[in-house]
């Protein structure tokens, strides 16, 4: 069977998949203030050890530059979807920036030596205090994993009550209104504990996570 025949069979199987016709139902049994999702999200996101900052879209550059100064960031890895915020955003950052628009194989030497990254989350989950990203070439998965400090932008209007609603929202970032092929949920800085219960940050991912909430 040729490669094209296999791909065609996969495409047809996707269209005829009976799972697509199922309408899942979800009952959210957690107790939280459903009338104030922003406050709930902020409470749990801070509990997950992320450094939370609130600002406006017009003040984003100043907010990011303050983080750059605080962390003494010399080089910043930028996901492509950061360009959607405003044309001059990257030019206004007070540090050297590298746009993540190439294959990891082409930028491997630089990628694993950059200390910080900035990316944009598509959804915030209020009752868990986490961020959701449908990763693709505009929002690469590695951008949130290989750096010491990760800065994540999140619009306040994209905060949803629970994980079920988050998946529904992330469907809009996939192909043909389906879920993205890869989804990353970020709670906060990477941490682990040894047998003596000594918590260590930054073992499997970023040591510092800044969540910049803007409106």
C-alpha positions as a LaTeX table, in Angstrom:
\begin{tabular}{lrrr}
\hline
Residue & $x$ (\AA) & $y$ (\AA) & $z$ (\AA) \\
\hline
Unk1 & 0.00 & 0.00 & 0.00 \\
Unk2 & 1.40 & 3.39 & $-0.99$ \\
Unk3 & 1.94 & 6.28 & 1.42 \\
Unk4 & $-0.84$ & 8.28 & $-0.21$ \\
Unk5 & $-3.25$ & 5.36 & 0.12 \\
Unk6 & $-2.52$ & 5.11 & 3.82 \\
Unk7 & $-3.00$ & 8.85 & 4.34 \\
Unk8 & $-6.25$ & 8.79 & 2.40 \\
Unk9 & $-7.52$ & 5.90 & 4.54 \\
Unk10 & $-6.68$ & 7.87 & 7.68 \\
Unk11 & $-8.54$ & 10.95 & 6.39 \\
Unk12 & $-11.62$ & 8.88 & 5.57 \\
Unk13 & $-11.51$ & 7.16 & 8.94 \\
Unk14 & $-11.42$ & 10.54 & 10.66 \\
Unk15 & $-14.54$ & 11.71 & 8.81 \\
Unk16 & $-16.42$ & 8.49 & 9.59 \\
Unk17 & $-15.33$ & 8.25 & 13.23 \\
Unk18 & $-18.48$ & 7.69 & 15.33 \\
Unk19 & $-16.85$ & 9.30 & 18.36 \\
Unk20 & $-17.22$ & 12.68 & 16.66 \\
Unk21 & $-21.01$ & 12.43 & 16.85 \\
Unk22 & $-21.02$ & 11.83 & 20.60 \\
Unk23 & $-21.93$ & 14.85 & 22.74 \\
Unk24 & $-20.08$ & 14.40 & 26.06 \\
Unk25 & $-21.61$ & 15.70 & 29.28 \\
Unk26 & $-19.75$ & 16.96 & 32.30 \\
Unk27 & $-20.79$ & 17.60 & 35.88 \\
Unk28 & $-18.49$ & 19.92 & 37.82 \\
Unk29 & $-18.66$ & 18.83 & 41.47 \\
Unk30 & $-15.97$ & 21.19 & 42.78 \\
Unk31 & $-17.05$ & 23.98 & 45.10 \\
Unk32 & $-15.91$ & 27.45 & 44.01 \\
Unk33 & $-17.33$ & 30.84 & 43.12 \\
Unk34 & $-18.63$ & 30.40 & 39.58 \\
Unk35 & $-19.64$ & 34.06 & 39.45 \\
Unk36 & $-16.07$ & 35.29 & 39.89 \\
Unk37 & $-13.83$ & 33.02 & 37.82 \\
Unk38 & $-11.02$ & 35.56 & 37.68 \\
Unk39 & $-10.63$ & 35.63 & 41.46 \\
Unk40 & $-10.82$ & 31.81 & 41.64 \\
Unk41 & $-8.22$ & 31.43 & 38.91 \\
Unk42 & $-5.83$ & 33.91 & 40.56 \\
Unk43 & $-6.16$ & 32.17 & 43.93 \\
Unk44 & $-5.35$ & 28.71 & 42.58 \\
Unk45 & $-2.70$ & 29.88 & 40.13 \\
Unk46 & $-0.79$ & 31.52 & 42.98 \\
Unk47 & $-1.26$ & 28.35 & 45.04 \\
Unk48 & 0.51 & 26.55 & 42.19 \\
Unk49 & 3.51 & 28.82 & 42.86 \\
Unk50 & 3.29 & 30.92 & 39.69 \\
Unk51 & 4.13 & 34.61 & 40.01 \\
Unk52 & 0.95 & 36.35 & 38.94 \\
Unk53 & 0.93 & 39.86 & 37.49 \\
Unk54 & $-2.13$ & 41.78 & 36.24 \\
Unk55 & $-1.86$ & 44.48 & 33.58 \\
Unk56 & $-3.46$ & 45.81 & 30.40 \\
Unk57 & $-2.60$ & 45.14 & 26.77 \\
Unk58 & $-1.25$ & 48.66 & 26.38 \\
Unk59 & 1.09 & 48.13 & 29.34 \\
Unk60 & 2.28 & 44.65 & 28.35 \\
Unk61 & 5.67 & 45.85 & 27.13 \\
Unk62 & 6.39 & 47.69 & 30.37 \\
Unk63 & 5.28 & 44.68 & 32.41 \\
Unk64 & 7.47 & 42.24 & 30.47 \\
Unk65 & 10.43 & 44.62 & 30.63 \\
Unk66 & 10.05 & 44.78 & 34.42 \\
Unk67 & 10.24 & 40.96 & 34.56 \\
Unk68 & 13.27 & 41.00 & 32.25 \\
Unk69 & 15.01 & 43.45 & 34.57 \\
Unk70 & 14.02 & 41.57 & 37.73 \\
Unk71 & 15.34 & 38.24 & 36.40 \\
Unk72 & 18.30 & 39.79 & 34.56 \\
Unk73 & 17.26 & 38.06 & 31.34 \\
Unk74 & 19.85 & 38.44 & 28.59 \\
Unk75 & 18.02 & 36.58 & 25.84 \\
Unk76 & 14.34 & 35.76 & 25.37 \\
Unk77 & 12.82 & 33.01 & 23.24 \\
Unk78 & 9.54 & 34.23 & 21.72 \\
Unk79 & 6.75 & 32.04 & 20.36 \\
Unk80 & 5.40 & 33.19 & 16.98 \\
Unk81 & 1.93 & 33.93 & 18.28 \\
Unk82 & 3.42 & 36.71 & 20.41 \\
Unk83 & 3.55 & 38.74 & 17.19 \\
Unk84 & $-0.27$ & 38.74 & 17.11 \\
Unk85 & $-0.44$ & 41.05 & 20.13 \\
Unk86 & 0.99 & 44.10 & 18.39 \\
Unk87 & 3.50 & 44.59 & 15.59 \\
Unk88 & 6.07 & 46.45 & 17.69 \\
Unk89 & 5.85 & 44.26 & 20.80 \\
Unk90 & 9.14 & 42.40 & 20.36 \\
Unk91 & 10.95 & 45.59 & 19.34 \\
Unk92 & 9.91 & 47.18 & 22.62 \\
Unk93 & 11.51 & 44.47 & 24.77 \\
Unk94 & 14.75 & 45.49 & 26.47 \\
Unk95 & 16.71 & 42.36 & 25.69 \\
Unk96 & 17.86 & 40.21 & 22.80 \\
Unk97 & 14.98 & 38.17 & 21.38 \\
Unk98 & 14.95 & 34.99 & 19.32 \\
Unk99 & 11.75 & 34.22 & 17.43 \\
Unk100 & 10.97 & 30.50 & 17.63 \\
Unk101 & 10.11 & 30.02 & 13.97 \\
Unk102 & 12.49 & 27.24 & 12.97 \\
Unk103 & 12.75 & 23.52 & 13.55 \\
Unk104 & 14.44 & 22.50 & 16.78 \\
Unk105 & 17.07 & 20.75 & 14.66 \\
Unk106 & 18.12 & 24.10 & 13.20 \\
Unk107 & 18.29 & 26.05 & 16.47 \\
Unk108 & 19.28 & 23.31 & 18.91 \\
Unk109 & 22.57 & 24.98 & 19.90 \\
Unk110 & 20.78 & 28.21 & 20.84 \\
Unk111 & 17.53 & 26.74 & 22.10 \\
Unk112 & 18.96 & 24.79 & 25.02 \\
Unk113 & 21.05 & 27.72 & 26.25 \\
Unk114 & 18.37 & 30.41 & 26.35 \\
Unk115 & 17.35 & 31.23 & 29.90 \\
Unk116 & 13.81 & 32.55 & 29.36 \\
Unk117 & 10.84 & 32.31 & 27.01 \\
Unk118 & 7.57 & 34.10 & 26.43 \\
Unk119 & 4.44 & 32.49 & 25.02 \\
Unk120 & 0.70 & 32.99 & 24.94 \\
Unk121 & $-1.78$ & 30.62 & 26.59 \\
Unk122 & $-5.17$ & 30.07 & 24.97 \\
Unk123 & $-7.11$ & 29.32 & 28.12 \\
Unk124 & $-6.95$ & 29.52 & 31.89 \\
Unk125 & $-8.74$ & 26.94 & 34.06 \\
Unk126 & $-10.21$ & 28.64 & 37.12 \\
Unk127 & $-10.89$ & 25.72 & 39.46 \\
Unk128 & $-7.40$ & 24.24 & 38.94 \\
Unk129 & $-5.30$ & 27.36 & 38.52 \\
Unk130 & $-3.61$ & 26.15 & 35.34 \\
Unk131 & $-2.93$ & 27.36 & 31.79 \\
Unk132 & $-3.78$ & 25.50 & 28.59 \\
Unk133 & $-1.91$ & 25.72 & 25.29 \\
Unk134 & $-2.63$ & 23.95 & 22.05 \\
Unk135 & 0.92 & 23.64 & 20.80 \\
Unk136 & 1.85 & 24.08 & 17.16 \\
Unk137 & 4.46 & 25.92 & 15.08 \\
Unk138 & 3.17 & 29.24 & 16.47 \\
Unk139 & 3.34 & 28.04 & 20.08 \\
Unk140 & 6.02 & 25.31 & 20.28 \\
Unk141 & 5.90 & 22.86 & 23.20 \\
Unk142 & 9.62 & 23.16 & 23.96 \\
Unk143 & 9.28 & 26.90 & 24.60 \\
Unk144 & 7.71 & 26.10 & 27.97 \\
Unk145 & 10.11 & 23.30 & 28.92 \\
Unk146 & 13.73 & 24.11 & 28.14 \\
Unk147 & 14.11 & 27.47 & 29.90 \\
Unk148 & 14.73 & 28.52 & 33.49 \\
Unk149 & 12.12 & 31.28 & 33.40 \\
Unk150 & 8.86 & 31.04 & 31.45 \\
Unk151 & 6.62 & 34.07 & 30.94 \\
Unk152 & 3.07 & 33.21 & 29.91 \\
Unk153 & 0.55 & 35.79 & 28.71 \\
Unk154 & $-3.15$ & 35.14 & 29.31 \\
Unk155 & $-6.13$ & 37.30 & 28.41 \\
Unk156 & $-8.63$ & 37.56 & 31.26 \\
Unk157 & $-11.54$ & 36.81 & 28.92 \\
Unk158 & $-10.15$ & 33.32 & 28.17 \\
Unk159 & $-10.57$ & 32.04 & 31.73 \\
Unk160 & $-13.09$ & 29.18 & 31.92 \\
Unk161 & $-14.51$ & 27.37 & 34.96 \\
Unk162 & $-13.12$ & 23.85 & 34.52 \\
Unk163 & $-11.05$ & 21.44 & 32.44 \\
Unk164 & $-14.03$ & 20.31 & 30.34 \\
Unk165 & $-14.68$ & 23.90 & 29.24 \\
Unk166 & $-10.95$ & 24.31 & 28.55 \\
Unk167 & $-10.95$ & 21.41 & 26.09 \\
Unk168 & $-14.02$ & 22.86 & 24.39 \\
Unk169 & $-12.18$ & 26.16 & 23.94 \\
Unk170 & $-8.97$ & 24.50 & 22.77 \\
Unk171 & $-10.91$ & 22.80 & 19.98 \\
Unk172 & $-10.97$ & 26.13 & 18.17 \\
Unk173 & $-7.18$ & 26.06 & 17.90 \\
Unk174 & $-7.06$ & 22.64 & 16.24 \\
Unk175 & $-7.71$ & 21.68 & 12.66 \\
Unk176 & $-11.30$ & 21.29 & 11.45 \\
Unk177 & $-12.59$ & 22.38 & 14.88 \\
Unk178 & $-10.91$ & 19.39 & 16.51 \\
Unk179 & $-8.50$ & 19.28 & 19.40 \\
Unk180 & $-4.87$ & 20.16 & 18.69 \\
Unk181 & $-2.56$ & 17.18 & 18.26 \\
Unk182 & $-0.63$ & 18.27 & 21.34 \\
Unk183 & $-1.89$ & 20.12 & 24.42 \\
Unk184 & 0.21 & 21.40 & 27.30 \\
Unk185 & $-1.23$ & 22.37 & 30.69 \\
Unk186 & 1.01 & 24.47 & 32.90 \\
Unk187 & 0.38 & 24.75 & 36.62 \\
Unk188 & 3.49 & 26.61 & 37.69 \\
Unk189 & 7.22 & 26.01 & 38.11 \\
Unk190 & 8.45 & 22.45 & 37.77 \\
Unk191 & 9.04 & 20.87 & 41.17 \\
Unk192 & 9.80 & 17.51 & 42.70 \\
Unk193 & 10.66 & 16.17 & 46.13 \\
Unk194 & 13.07 & 13.44 & 47.24 \\
Unk195 & 12.51 & 10.83 & 49.91 \\
Unk196 & 13.30 & 13.44 & 52.59 \\
Unk197 & 10.52 & 15.67 & 51.22 \\
Unk198 & 12.91 & 18.42 & 50.19 \\
Unk199 & 11.21 & 20.28 & 47.32 \\
Unk200 & 13.42 & 21.25 & 44.40 \\
Unk201 & 12.24 & 23.61 & 41.67 \\
Unk202 & 13.18 & 23.48 & 38.00 \\
Unk203 & 14.11 & 19.81 & 37.63 \\
Unk204 & 11.80 & 18.89 & 34.74 \\
Unk205 & 10.91 & 22.34 & 33.42 \\
Unk206 & 11.07 & 26.05 & 34.27 \\
Unk207 & 12.21 & 27.11 & 37.71 \\
Unk208 & 10.20 & 30.34 & 37.55 \\
Unk209 & 6.82 & 30.86 & 35.88 \\
Unk210 & 5.35 & 34.32 & 35.46 \\
Unk211 & 1.69 & 34.52 & 34.46 \\
Unk212 & 0.81 & 37.92 & 33.03 \\
Unk213 & $-2.95$ & 38.44 & 33.08 \\
Unk214 & $-4.03$ & 41.27 & 30.82 \\
Unk215 & $-7.23$ & 42.82 & 29.56 \\
\hline
\end{tabular}
